[in-house]
């Protein structure tokens, strides 16, 4: 026994949650091979009284250590932020916002927002962002630079409420939207030749940011707009800071590319995209250095612990997101694996989005799970100190009311009667229709 709880039962529940398993599947697996095990209700009682508080405790310990070190160092933060909804579309119940220290590649804060805490699902990302920023400021740290996507509400908030912070856009998010527009244009009549240039134009956007380390917005804009001339074999431009291409004279194969003809439909439509108001706003704010690609990796880890096809309670979702953060922080910067001979290992994959083109990927060393040992020790300590029915075990974090709490709940018997009578009336209507057709 661990306190008032059978030790094996507690450790089984802890292992299920801490490894990201779903209790319904894990316990059903045990039943199918005739292993006596706990019931789902027992698992949820363990989760409520011991496992949730253990996760929050270990996460808080990590945060306290991190922020203490950062305060002592006196450095300003360079962070990245991105949101994630628990379901696709605009009908999400939960929205989480994660903040990543881009220099250390550590998730330092996660905020979970339920849709009834804000006006609608669309506003969850902004609310999560504001909570994260306020949390960091309360720790006495300053944010020198922040990298996000182009969420318009967040852009406005940073501009008005954080004037001392430099706000950059992640290049991948801008390139993603650009590629969609170019692909759609290449499918129009007389624009097919653009298909050959899509990859180069997107690469040029990345080069625009990477080749301007000082973040000069005007220089980046002129570099970007030069691509409209370059694809037409025009390499002199009207910019004040960037008046000619840097590639030098083109010779051989490079000189005989399938250039776009000036004045044609495809050239004009491409120029409209390159010179659009949206690009004029976005390109000068591209991040020349740090990006938020690591946050996309963190979101894939969340998908392991909290699959989007499964509905979780608020506390259940929060715990699984924090588990994902603990796992990412321990394994996000794994070293490059080597063979026995000492050679670096690589793998060739064929991503679906590349449509047949391959990618060479580094093979990392195996993941470690030291954080699970800390979680286990914390859960056992709580079980030894508190009984299962003790209210002091419960986490004191406020939980928003369920979404259905704002609706009037009908009496169950009456609701069933209305359902049955509705089907009865429809059956009578169908019988009358069939009788009239026969007559």
Short mmCIF file of C-alpha atoms in Angstrom, two decimals:
data_model
loop_
_atom_site.label_atom_id
_atom_site.label_comp_id
_atom_site.label_asym_id
_atom_site.label_seq_id
_atom_site.Cartn_x
_atom_site.Cartn_y
_atom_site.Cartn_z
CA UNK A 1 0.00 0.00 0.00
CA UNK A 2 1.06 3.56 -0.70
CA UNK A 3 -0.84 5.48 1.94
CA UNK A 4 -4.43 4.34 1.48
CA UNK A 5 -3.97 3.31 -2.17
CA UNK A 6 -2.75 -0.07 -3.52
CA UNK A 7 0.68 0.64 -4.96
CA UNK A 8 0.26 -1.37 -8.16
CA UNK A 9 -3.02 0.37 -8.98
CA UNK A 10 -1.50 3.82 -8.50
CA UNK A 11 1.61 3.03 -10.54
CA UNK A 12 -0.51 1.54 -13.34
CA UNK A 13 -2.64 4.70 -13.54
CA UNK A 14 0.49 6.86 -13.45
CA UNK A 15 2.18 4.88 -16.22
CA UNK A 16 -0.90 5.14 -18.43
CA UNK A 17 -1.13 8.91 -18.13
CA UNK A 18 2.57 9.80 -18.04
CA UNK A 19 3.28 7.87 -21.25
CA UNK A 20 0.37 9.48 -23.09
CA UNK A 21 -1.84 6.38 -23.33
CA UNK A 22 -5.62 6.53 -23.38
CA UNK A 23 -7.04 4.76 -20.30
CA UNK A 24 -9.96 3.23 -22.20
CA UNK A 25 -7.65 1.43 -24.63
CA UNK A 26 -5.00 0.49 -22.08
CA UNK A 27 -7.50 -1.05 -19.64
CA UNK A 28 -9.42 -2.80 -22.42
CA UNK A 29 -6.12 -4.34 -23.56
CA UNK A 30 -5.61 -5.74 -20.05
CA UNK A 31 -9.12 -7.17 -20.01
CA UNK A 32 -8.73 -8.89 -23.39
CA UNK A 33 -5.81 -10.97 -22.13
CA UNK A 34 -7.58 -11.69 -18.82
CA UNK A 35 -5.33 -9.62 -16.57
CA UNK A 36 -7.15 -8.34 -13.50
CA UNK A 37 -6.90 -4.57 -13.55
CA UNK A 38 -8.47 -1.39 -12.25
CA UNK A 39 -11.67 0.14 -13.58
CA UNK A 40 -11.74 3.42 -15.55
CA UNK A 41 -13.38 5.09 -12.55
CA UNK A 42 -10.41 4.15 -10.35
CA UNK A 43 -8.01 5.58 -12.94
CA UNK A 44 -9.86 8.90 -13.02
CA UNK A 45 -9.85 9.07 -9.22
CA UNK A 46 -6.06 8.56 -9.20
CA UNK A 47 -5.72 11.14 -11.95
CA UNK A 48 -7.81 13.70 -10.08
CA UNK A 49 -6.17 13.34 -6.66
CA UNK A 50 -2.54 12.47 -7.42
CA UNK A 51 -1.52 12.54 -11.08
CA UNK A 52 -2.75 16.00 -12.11
CA UNK A 53 -1.16 17.66 -9.05
CA UNK A 54 2.09 15.75 -9.69
CA UNK A 55 2.35 17.03 -13.25
CA UNK A 56 1.63 20.61 -12.19
CA UNK A 57 4.18 20.34 -9.37
CA UNK A 58 7.00 19.04 -11.59
CA UNK A 59 6.19 21.66 -14.25
CA UNK A 60 6.19 24.46 -11.67
CA UNK A 61 9.56 23.29 -10.36
CA UNK A 62 11.01 23.50 -13.88
CA UNK A 63 9.56 26.98 -14.41
CA UNK A 64 10.85 28.27 -11.07
CA UNK A 65 14.37 27.04 -11.83
CA UNK A 66 14.32 28.49 -15.35
CA UNK A 67 13.03 31.94 -14.39
CA UNK A 68 15.38 32.17 -11.43
CA UNK A 69 18.37 31.52 -13.69
CA UNK A 70 17.14 34.04 -16.28
CA UNK A 71 16.57 36.74 -13.65
CA UNK A 72 20.06 36.16 -12.24
CA UNK A 73 21.59 36.36 -15.74
CA UNK A 74 19.93 39.73 -16.41
CA UNK A 75 19.28 38.83 -20.06
CA UNK A 76 16.24 39.90 -22.02
CA UNK A 77 14.27 37.10 -23.63
CA UNK A 78 14.01 36.17 -27.28
CA UNK A 79 10.87 34.09 -27.52
CA UNK A 80 8.58 32.49 -30.05
CA UNK A 81 4.86 31.94 -29.65
CA UNK A 82 2.22 29.90 -31.44
CA UNK A 83 -1.27 28.62 -30.71
CA UNK A 84 -2.92 25.23 -31.18
CA UNK A 85 -6.59 24.26 -31.19
CA UNK A 86 -7.75 20.86 -29.98
CA UNK A 87 -9.90 20.36 -33.10
CA UNK A 88 -9.70 21.68 -36.67
CA UNK A 89 -11.83 24.63 -37.76
CA UNK A 90 -13.49 27.32 -35.67
CA UNK A 91 -15.47 25.02 -33.37
CA UNK A 92 -12.60 24.15 -31.04
CA UNK A 93 -13.26 23.71 -27.33
CA UNK A 94 -9.69 24.33 -26.15
CA UNK A 95 -6.91 26.52 -27.43
CA UNK A 96 -3.39 26.35 -26.05
CA UNK A 97 -0.63 28.91 -26.49
CA UNK A 98 3.00 27.95 -26.00
CA UNK A 99 6.00 30.22 -25.47
CA UNK A 100 9.43 28.94 -26.48
CA UNK A 101 12.80 30.36 -25.46
CA UNK A 102 14.33 30.45 -28.93
CA UNK A 103 17.92 30.61 -27.71
CA UNK A 104 17.63 27.59 -25.39
CA UNK A 105 14.85 25.81 -27.32
CA UNK A 106 12.79 25.30 -24.15
CA UNK A 107 9.03 25.57 -23.72
CA UNK A 108 8.79 27.99 -20.80
CA UNK A 109 5.08 28.64 -20.55
CA UNK A 110 1.83 27.05 -21.72
CA UNK A 111 -1.61 28.60 -21.36
CA UNK A 112 -4.86 26.69 -21.93
CA UNK A 113 -8.00 28.66 -22.83
CA UNK A 114 -11.51 27.24 -23.04
CA UNK A 115 -13.76 28.75 -25.70
CA UNK A 116 -16.39 30.00 -23.21
CA UNK A 117 -13.73 32.16 -21.52
CA UNK A 118 -13.61 34.41 -24.60
CA UNK A 119 -16.02 35.69 -27.26
CA UNK A 120 -15.44 32.76 -29.62
CA UNK A 121 -12.91 30.11 -30.61
CA UNK A 122 -11.13 32.64 -32.83
CA UNK A 123 -10.17 34.75 -29.80
CA UNK A 124 -8.56 31.92 -27.81
CA UNK A 125 -5.11 32.38 -29.37
CA UNK A 126 -4.96 36.07 -28.47
CA UNK A 127 -6.11 35.39 -24.91
CA UNK A 128 -3.49 32.66 -24.50
CA UNK A 129 -0.83 35.04 -25.83
CA UNK A 130 -1.81 37.81 -23.41
CA UNK A 131 -1.78 35.43 -20.44
CA UNK A 132 1.65 34.15 -21.43
CA UNK A 133 3.12 37.64 -21.79
CA UNK A 134 1.67 38.74 -18.44
CA UNK A 135 3.06 35.62 -16.77
CA UNK A 136 6.58 36.37 -18.06
CA UNK A 137 6.37 40.02 -17.01
CA UNK A 138 5.28 38.99 -13.51
CA UNK A 139 8.53 37.06 -13.24
CA UNK A 140 10.45 40.30 -13.72
CA UNK A 141 11.80 39.54 -17.21
CA UNK A 142 11.81 41.74 -20.29
CA UNK A 143 11.03 40.51 -23.79
CA UNK A 144 13.49 41.95 -26.30
CA UNK A 145 12.21 40.08 -29.37
CA UNK A 146 9.23 37.90 -30.18
CA UNK A 147 8.60 35.76 -33.26
CA UNK A 148 5.04 34.67 -34.10
CA UNK A 149 2.80 33.97 -37.07
CA UNK A 150 0.73 36.72 -38.69
CA UNK A 151 -2.29 36.53 -36.35
CA UNK A 152 -3.81 40.00 -36.79
CA UNK A 153 -5.05 40.32 -33.20
CA UNK A 154 -1.62 39.48 -31.80
CA UNK A 155 0.08 41.85 -34.25
CA UNK A 156 -2.13 44.70 -33.05
CA UNK A 157 -1.62 43.84 -29.38
CA UNK A 158 2.18 43.80 -29.67
CA UNK A 159 2.16 47.06 -31.62
CA UNK A 160 0.01 48.88 -29.06
CA UNK A 161 0.89 47.22 -25.75
CA UNK A 162 4.53 46.15 -26.27
CA UNK A 163 6.22 49.03 -28.13
CA UNK A 164 9.62 48.19 -26.62
CA UNK A 165 9.57 44.67 -28.08
CA UNK A 166 10.73 43.85 -31.61
CA UNK A 167 8.07 41.77 -33.36
CA UNK A 168 9.10 39.45 -36.20
CA UNK A 169 7.12 37.01 -38.35
CA UNK A 170 8.16 33.42 -38.83
CA UNK A 171 9.21 33.04 -42.48
CA UNK A 172 7.61 29.60 -42.89
CA UNK A 173 4.13 30.94 -42.13
CA UNK A 174 4.51 33.72 -44.72
CA UNK A 175 5.97 31.33 -47.31
CA UNK A 176 3.13 28.89 -46.71
CA UNK A 177 0.51 31.49 -47.65
CA UNK A 178 2.60 32.69 -50.59
CA UNK A 179 2.95 29.17 -52.01
CA UNK A 180 -0.81 28.65 -51.93
CA UNK A 181 -1.35 31.80 -53.98
CA UNK A 182 1.37 30.91 -56.49
CA UNK A 183 0.06 27.37 -56.89
CA UNK A 184 -3.47 28.64 -57.51
CA UNK A 185 -2.19 31.11 -60.12
CA UNK A 186 -0.11 28.44 -61.91
CA UNK A 187 -3.31 26.45 -62.57
CA UNK A 188 -4.92 29.28 -64.53
CA UNK A 189 -4.84 29.46 -68.29
CA UNK A 190 -1.66 31.03 -69.74
CA UNK A 191 0.03 30.83 -66.32
CA UNK A 192 1.31 27.24 -66.40
CA UNK A 193 4.96 28.29 -66.74
CA UNK A 194 4.86 29.76 -63.23
CA UNK A 195 4.87 26.19 -61.87
CA UNK A 196 8.59 25.99 -62.69
CA UNK A 197 9.30 29.08 -60.57
CA UNK A 198 7.24 28.43 -57.42
CA UNK A 199 10.03 26.72 -55.49
CA UNK A 200 12.60 29.37 -56.45
CA UNK A 201 10.28 32.23 -55.48
CA UNK A 202 9.60 30.68 -52.06
CA UNK A 203 13.33 30.10 -51.56
CA UNK A 204 13.91 33.74 -52.47
CA UNK A 205 11.61 34.75 -49.60
CA UNK A 206 13.73 32.75 -47.15
CA UNK A 207 16.91 34.26 -48.63
CA UNK A 208 15.44 37.74 -48.29
CA UNK A 209 15.25 37.35 -44.51
CA UNK A 210 18.43 35.29 -43.98
CA UNK A 211 20.61 37.65 -46.05
CA UNK A 212 19.56 40.68 -43.98
CA UNK A 213 20.86 39.89 -40.48
CA UNK A 214 20.32 43.44 -39.22
CA UNK A 215 16.58 43.14 -39.93
CA UNK A 216 16.45 46.24 -42.17
CA UNK A 217 12.81 46.19 -43.29
CA UNK A 218 13.29 48.40 -46.35
CA UNK A 219 16.20 46.32 -47.58
CA UNK A 220 14.20 43.10 -47.19
CA UNK A 221 11.25 44.61 -49.05
CA UNK A 222 13.41 45.71 -51.99
CA UNK A 223 15.14 42.33 -52.13
CA UNK A 224 11.78 40.59 -52.17
CA UNK A 225 10.24 42.80 -54.85
CA UNK A 226 13.27 42.25 -57.09
CA UNK A 227 12.06 38.69 -57.76
CA UNK A 228 9.28 40.05 -59.98
CA UNK A 229 11.98 41.39 -62.33
CA UNK A 230 14.35 38.46 -61.95
CA UNK A 231 11.88 35.87 -63.26
CA UNK A 232 11.53 38.05 -66.39
CA UNK A 233 15.33 38.02 -66.91
CA UNK A 234 15.60 41.62 -65.67
CA UNK A 235 18.36 42.00 -63.10
CA UNK A 236 18.51 45.75 -62.60
CA UNK A 237 15.98 47.24 -60.18
CA UNK A 238 14.69 50.62 -59.04
CA UNK A 239 15.35 50.15 -55.33
CA UNK A 240 17.29 52.67 -53.28
CA UNK A 241 19.14 50.02 -51.26
CA UNK A 242 19.02 47.04 -53.61
CA UNK A 243 19.34 48.07 -57.23
CA UNK A 244 20.70 44.89 -58.87
CA UNK A 245 20.79 41.13 -58.33
CA UNK A 246 23.80 39.74 -56.49
CA UNK A 247 24.23 36.58 -58.57
CA UNK A 248 26.46 38.14 -61.22
CA UNK A 249 26.31 37.41 -64.99
CA UNK A 250 24.33 34.28 -65.88
CA UNK A 251 26.04 31.78 -68.13
CA UNK A 252 25.24 28.43 -69.69
CA UNK A 253 22.13 26.69 -68.39
CA UNK A 254 21.38 29.54 -66.00
CA UNK A 255 21.10 31.94 -68.92
CA UNK A 256 18.59 29.76 -70.79
CA UNK A 257 15.99 29.30 -68.08
CA UNK A 258 12.31 29.45 -69.01
CA UNK A 259 11.91 33.10 -68.16
CA UNK A 260 8.50 34.75 -67.97
CA UNK A 261 7.82 37.11 -70.85
CA UNK A 262 7.33 40.76 -69.77
CA UNK A 263 3.78 42.01 -70.26
CA UNK A 264 2.21 38.55 -70.29
CA UNK A 265 -0.68 37.57 -68.03
CA UNK A 266 1.44 35.38 -65.79
CA UNK A 267 4.11 38.08 -65.34
CA UNK A 268 1.54 40.73 -64.48
CA UNK A 269 -0.38 38.51 -62.08
CA UNK A 270 2.84 37.45 -60.36
CA UNK A 271 3.83 41.09 -59.94
CA UNK A 272 0.46 41.76 -58.30
CA UNK A 273 1.17 39.05 -55.72
CA UNK A 274 4.75 40.15 -55.09
CA UNK A 275 3.80 43.83 -54.79
CA UNK A 276 0.57 43.24 -52.86
CA UNK A 277 -0.25 45.32 -49.79
CA UNK A 278 -0.13 42.20 -47.64
CA UNK A 279 3.44 41.37 -48.68
CA UNK A 280 4.50 44.99 -48.21
CA UNK A 281 3.36 44.72 -44.60
CA UNK A 282 4.72 41.24 -43.90
CA UNK A 283 8.13 41.14 -45.60
CA UNK A 284 9.74 43.98 -43.57
CA UNK A 285 8.83 42.08 -40.37
CA UNK A 286 10.33 38.72 -41.38
CA UNK A 287 12.63 37.25 -38.78
CA UNK A 288 16.23 37.27 -40.07
CA UNK A 289 17.37 34.75 -37.46
CA UNK A 290 15.24 32.83 -34.98
CA UNK A 291 12.16 30.98 -36.29
CA UNK A 292 9.29 29.09 -34.67
CA UNK A 293 9.83 25.74 -36.42
CA UNK A 294 10.56 24.16 -33.02
CA UNK A 295 7.06 25.08 -31.88
CA UNK A 296 5.62 23.07 -34.76
CA UNK A 297 7.65 20.14 -33.46
CA UNK A 298 6.26 20.72 -29.98
CA UNK A 299 2.72 20.65 -31.38
CA UNK A 300 3.41 17.24 -32.91
CA UNK A 301 4.44 16.03 -29.45
CA UNK A 302 1.13 17.31 -28.06
CA UNK A 303 -0.67 15.23 -30.68
CA UNK A 304 0.90 12.14 -29.11
CA UNK A 305 -0.23 12.97 -25.58
CA UNK A 306 -3.57 14.59 -26.53
CA UNK A 307 -4.87 13.32 -29.90
CA UNK A 308 -7.33 15.66 -31.57
CA UNK A 309 -9.89 12.90 -32.08
CA UNK A 310 -10.35 12.47 -28.30
CA UNK A 311 -12.24 14.87 -26.03
CA UNK A 312 -10.59 15.66 -22.69
CA UNK A 313 -11.63 17.58 -19.62
CA UNK A 314 -9.98 20.93 -18.97
CA UNK A 315 -7.65 19.46 -16.35
CA UNK A 316 -6.99 16.41 -18.51
CA UNK A 317 -6.04 18.54 -21.52
CA UNK A 318 -3.83 20.81 -19.42
CA UNK A 319 -2.00 17.88 -17.86
CA UNK A 320 -1.31 16.24 -21.21
CA UNK A 321 -0.03 19.48 -22.71
CA UNK A 322 2.31 19.95 -19.75
CA UNK A 323 3.49 16.35 -20.19
CA UNK A 324 4.26 17.18 -23.82
CA UNK A 325 6.24 20.24 -22.68
CA UNK A 326 8.27 18.19 -20.18
CA UNK A 327 9.01 15.57 -22.85
CA UNK A 328 9.98 18.22 -25.43
CA UNK A 329 12.26 20.10 -23.04
CA UNK A 330 14.15 16.89 -22.27
CA UNK A 331 14.41 15.64 -25.86
CA UNK A 332 14.04 18.67 -28.13
CA UNK A 333 17.80 19.19 -28.45
CA UNK A 334 18.88 15.56 -28.84
CA UNK A 335 22.27 14.95 -30.43
CA UNK A 336 22.88 13.62 -33.92
CA UNK A 337 23.14 9.80 -33.79
CA UNK A 338 26.24 8.05 -35.10
CA UNK A 339 27.03 4.56 -36.34
CA UNK A 340 29.48 2.22 -34.58
CA UNK A 341 32.16 3.51 -36.94
CA UNK A 342 31.46 7.10 -35.84
CA UNK A 343 29.69 8.24 -39.00
CA UNK A 344 26.68 10.54 -38.68
CA UNK A 345 23.36 8.84 -39.43
CA UNK A 346 20.90 10.22 -41.99
CA UNK A 347 17.58 9.01 -43.37
CA UNK A 348 15.87 9.69 -46.70
CA UNK A 349 12.13 10.34 -46.52
CA UNK A 350 9.49 11.30 -49.05
CA UNK A 351 7.11 13.84 -47.45
CA UNK A 352 3.68 13.89 -49.03
CA UNK A 353 3.69 17.67 -49.45
CA UNK A 354 6.81 17.46 -51.65
CA UNK A 355 4.95 15.29 -54.17
CA UNK A 356 7.68 12.77 -54.88
CA UNK A 357 10.74 14.80 -53.91
CA UNK A 358 12.88 13.44 -51.09
CA UNK A 359 14.31 15.04 -47.98
CA UNK A 360 17.47 14.08 -46.11
CA UNK A 361 16.85 14.05 -42.36
CA UNK A 362 19.25 13.68 -39.45
CA UNK A 363 18.69 10.64 -37.24
CA UNK A 364 18.70 11.65 -33.58
CA UNK A 365 19.68 9.56 -30.57
CA UNK A 366 16.87 7.77 -28.70
CA UNK A 367 14.56 9.76 -26.43
CA UNK A 368 15.09 9.75 -22.67
CA UNK A 369 12.35 9.76 -20.04
CA UNK A 370 13.93 11.03 -16.85
CA UNK A 371 10.97 13.36 -16.30
CA UNK A 372 8.69 10.34 -15.78
CA UNK A 373 10.75 9.25 -12.78
CA UNK A 374 10.25 12.67 -11.21
CA UNK A 375 6.52 12.46 -11.92
CA UNK A 376 6.29 8.98 -10.40
CA UNK A 377 8.11 10.08 -7.25
CA UNK A 378 5.81 13.07 -6.89
CA UNK A 379 2.66 10.95 -7.30
CA UNK A 380 3.85 8.42 -4.71
CA UNK A 381 4.73 11.21 -2.27
CA UNK A 382 1.24 12.70 -2.60
CA UNK A 383 -0.38 9.31 -2.09
CA UNK A 384 1.67 8.74 1.06
CA UNK A 385 0.71 12.13 2.46
CA UNK A 386 -2.96 12.39 1.52
CA UNK A 387 -5.88 10.00 1.46
CA UNK A 388 -7.86 9.57 -1.76
CA UNK A 389 -10.87 11.53 -0.46
CA UNK A 390 -8.80 14.43 0.87
CA UNK A 391 -9.70 17.75 -0.73
CA UNK A 392 -6.21 19.12 -0.02
CA UNK A 393 -4.81 16.95 -2.81
CA UNK A 394 -6.78 18.74 -5.50
CA UNK A 395 -4.95 21.30 -7.56
CA UNK A 396 -6.03 24.85 -6.74
CA UNK A 397 -5.87 26.08 -10.34
CA UNK A 398 -9.21 27.62 -11.39
CA UNK A 399 -11.14 25.55 -13.91
CA UNK A 400 -13.67 27.25 -16.22
CA UNK A 401 -17.24 25.91 -16.17
CA UNK A 402 -18.21 23.33 -18.82
CA UNK A 403 -19.50 24.63 -22.14
CA UNK A 404 -22.96 23.21 -21.47
CA UNK A 405 -23.28 25.06 -18.13
CA UNK A 406 -24.80 28.09 -19.89
CA UNK A 407 -27.64 26.03 -21.37
CA UNK A 408 -30.86 25.00 -19.70
CA UNK A 409 -30.81 21.26 -19.09
CA UNK A 410 -34.20 19.57 -19.72
CA UNK A 411 -35.66 16.85 -17.56
CA UNK A 412 -34.36 13.54 -18.93
CA UNK A 413 -37.72 11.72 -18.92
CA UNK A 414 -39.42 14.59 -20.73
CA UNK A 415 -36.65 14.82 -23.31
CA UNK A 416 -36.95 11.10 -24.06
CA UNK A 417 -40.73 11.38 -24.43
CA UNK A 418 -40.37 14.28 -26.87
CA UNK A 419 -37.84 12.31 -28.91
CA UNK A 420 -40.07 9.23 -29.04
CA UNK A 421 -43.22 11.20 -29.86
CA UNK A 422 -41.37 13.03 -32.66
CA UNK A 423 -40.39 9.73 -34.24
CA UNK A 424 -43.94 8.40 -33.75
CA UNK A 425 -45.42 11.42 -35.53
CA UNK A 426 -42.95 11.02 -38.40
CA UNK A 427 -43.87 7.36 -38.73
CA UNK A 428 -47.58 8.27 -38.95
CA UNK A 429 -46.80 10.95 -41.56
CA UNK A 430 -44.86 8.44 -43.65
CA UNK A 431 -47.73 5.91 -43.43
CA UNK A 432 -50.24 8.57 -44.57
CA UNK A 433 -47.99 9.56 -47.47
CA UNK A 434 -47.65 5.94 -48.59
CA UNK A 435 -51.45 5.43 -48.34
CA UNK A 436 -52.15 8.52 -50.45
CA UNK A 437 -49.65 7.38 -53.08
CA UNK A 438 -51.30 3.93 -53.25
CA UNK A 439 -54.75 5.46 -53.63
#
